[in-house]
Each structure stands twice: as C-alpha cells, then as structure tokens.
C-alpha cells in the first residue's frame, strides 16, 4: 500500500465523502444515512476493486475535479455526466486510469439526475461516525472535501493510455435515467386502507419533486387524499422509501435520513429496485407511481442483486488476468 494525494480543484455544489450507510444505529436514534443512490455507489466501488460499502465521493451538481500525485484507478457512476482525463473524454460506468499529474473532471448533467459517485481504488482517509463515513447534518457530521484528500492504495498502474480504446468491457448495470416521467414501483401499506380511493388517485396522477426536498425525504407536489377520521396514528419507525401523507397537500417519500412517521399515514413503500431512481430525483423531476405486489418487488430486487454479483465476478476475473489480484481490495 502507498499513500496518494488527491489535490481538489473543484468540488461542485455539494461534494462529500459517502458510503452505504450505518448498521444497527437506528435503535440509538441515528438514521442509517448513506448514498441516496445505493446502486450507483456500489457499482462505482465494484468497478475499481473495492468492497461495495467502501468510502467514495458523492457529487451533487456542478463540477468535480482533482489531480492525483500518483496513478489511480477510478470509476464514475450515477447521473449522466461528462468525464474527462487530461481534457480527453473517458467512459463513465467503467474503470478509468488517471495518470499522476493529470486532472480528472466530472461535469454533471442536472437535467437527467442529481448525483454522481466517484470511487478510487483503495481507502480514502476520512473521519467516521458510528462506523460510517456517511454525512449527517443533524449530528454536525458534514464530511465536506478539503483541498487535499489522502488515499491508501495498492494500485500500481498498468501500461494503457486513456487515449487508447477502453481496456475493460464489464457488465456494469447502468442506472437508466430516462427523459420524461420516472416510474417508481410501490407496494401497498396498511395506511392505504384508511384512505378510500388513494391507491387509484396515486396510480393516475403525476407528482413533481419540489425544492423543499432534502436528505430526509422528497416532497412532491400532486394530488393527495387524507384520512376521513380523526383517529390518532401512533408514531413508529418506517422503511426507506415509505410514502407518507402529512397534513399539508403533498406526498412525501421518506429517504435514508428519515426517523418516525410523526403520526402521518403511510400508504405505500417504494420497491427496493426503484430506490436508486428516487436518489437521483432532483427538483422539477416528474414521478409516476405504479403499484406492484410484494412478490414482484422482491423479484426485481433479486435481479438487481444478481447483476451486482455478476459484475463483482467479472471485475475480479479481469483484474486477476492483468495480474493485479494481489493489489486490489476485493469484496
């Protein structure tokens, strides 16, 4: 292992250290947190030979750019973007070699997604809170990047110019951020039974992400119905992706920093396979919801997991064939 310095040139609008979140902390009152788009974050780490949950960089809008003082292996995933190394275009969703002294720059396309993820082979030096590098604003754990980031990596490079054709053709499951409304699969929750007609209304309507959205949840403009009773709903824990109807005329989709229901009805829960799209939904994004049964939700989630496992096998095999198996961090 060697220490590599990454000199940060631009940090975009909001750029932080990130990972897949905390484990077993909600009983202490600390949310799971972690990357809003867990799929893209996991793929980025796999593509550079890291464990899925390794610390990486999350960029929310603008441009991210840095210059390493030694060769590094990186991958950029998430929303559509333009990635350049030394001014030359390179592929996202693929391992990319950045030579020492060359700038890598990520220019986000905010029209088709909100976040990009940049993984670097090795271990990024950063503080952790309860075992995770994930930021938590309410805990005062912001995790912004400084002018220089340090990395411990066993990667020693290989002879392949970034101007040459790509060396890798790996089966990376690219997240599709289409034009037009994004369709989100949801499973009915018990709260829908207390609001007659709410299923039909949600299925037939469009909702738009508002600027009031934050890391706790997406606030959506669109039609809603409220319970026709004043019976108090006891607050309780809820899963990520829960569809909540507060007293105001809006729909909230709770994110990875949610806490309790605050006594509002939960009418559905987003299918796990659709959560990455929600993590890419910025202000102005139009969403439509499609009701699915639990079996369909579980099956689509299992398909997504199989794709990640296939990528892990392909990446391990490709790096092994290049003689780097002993230098990379494997899942």
mmCIF file of N, CA, C and O in Angstrom, residues 151 232 246:
data_model
loop_
_atom_site.group_PDB
_atom_site.id
_atom_site.type_symbol
_atom_site.label_atom_id
_atom_site.label_comp_id
_atom_site.label_asym_id
_atom_site.label_seq_id
_atom_site.Cartn_x
_atom_site.Cartn_y
_atom_site.Cartn_z
ATOM 1 N N UNK A 151 -5.256 9.004 0.182
ATOM 2 C CA UNK A 151 -5.751 7.685 -0.197
ATOM 3 C C UNK A 151 -4.667 6.657 0.048
ATOM 4 O O UNK A 151 -3.502 6.878 -0.293
ATOM 5 N N UNK A 232 -56.053 9.114 16.076
ATOM 6 C CA UNK A 232 -54.618 9.390 16.134
ATOM 7 C C UNK A 232 -53.815 8.174 15.680
ATOM 8 O O UNK A 232 -54.128 7.038 16.028
ATOM 9 N N UNK A 246 -48.682 13.908 4.868
ATOM 10 C CA UNK A 246 -48.791 14.787 6.045
ATOM 11 C C UNK A 246 -50.095 15.580 5.986
ATOM 12 O O UNK A 246 -50.931 15.377 5.100
#
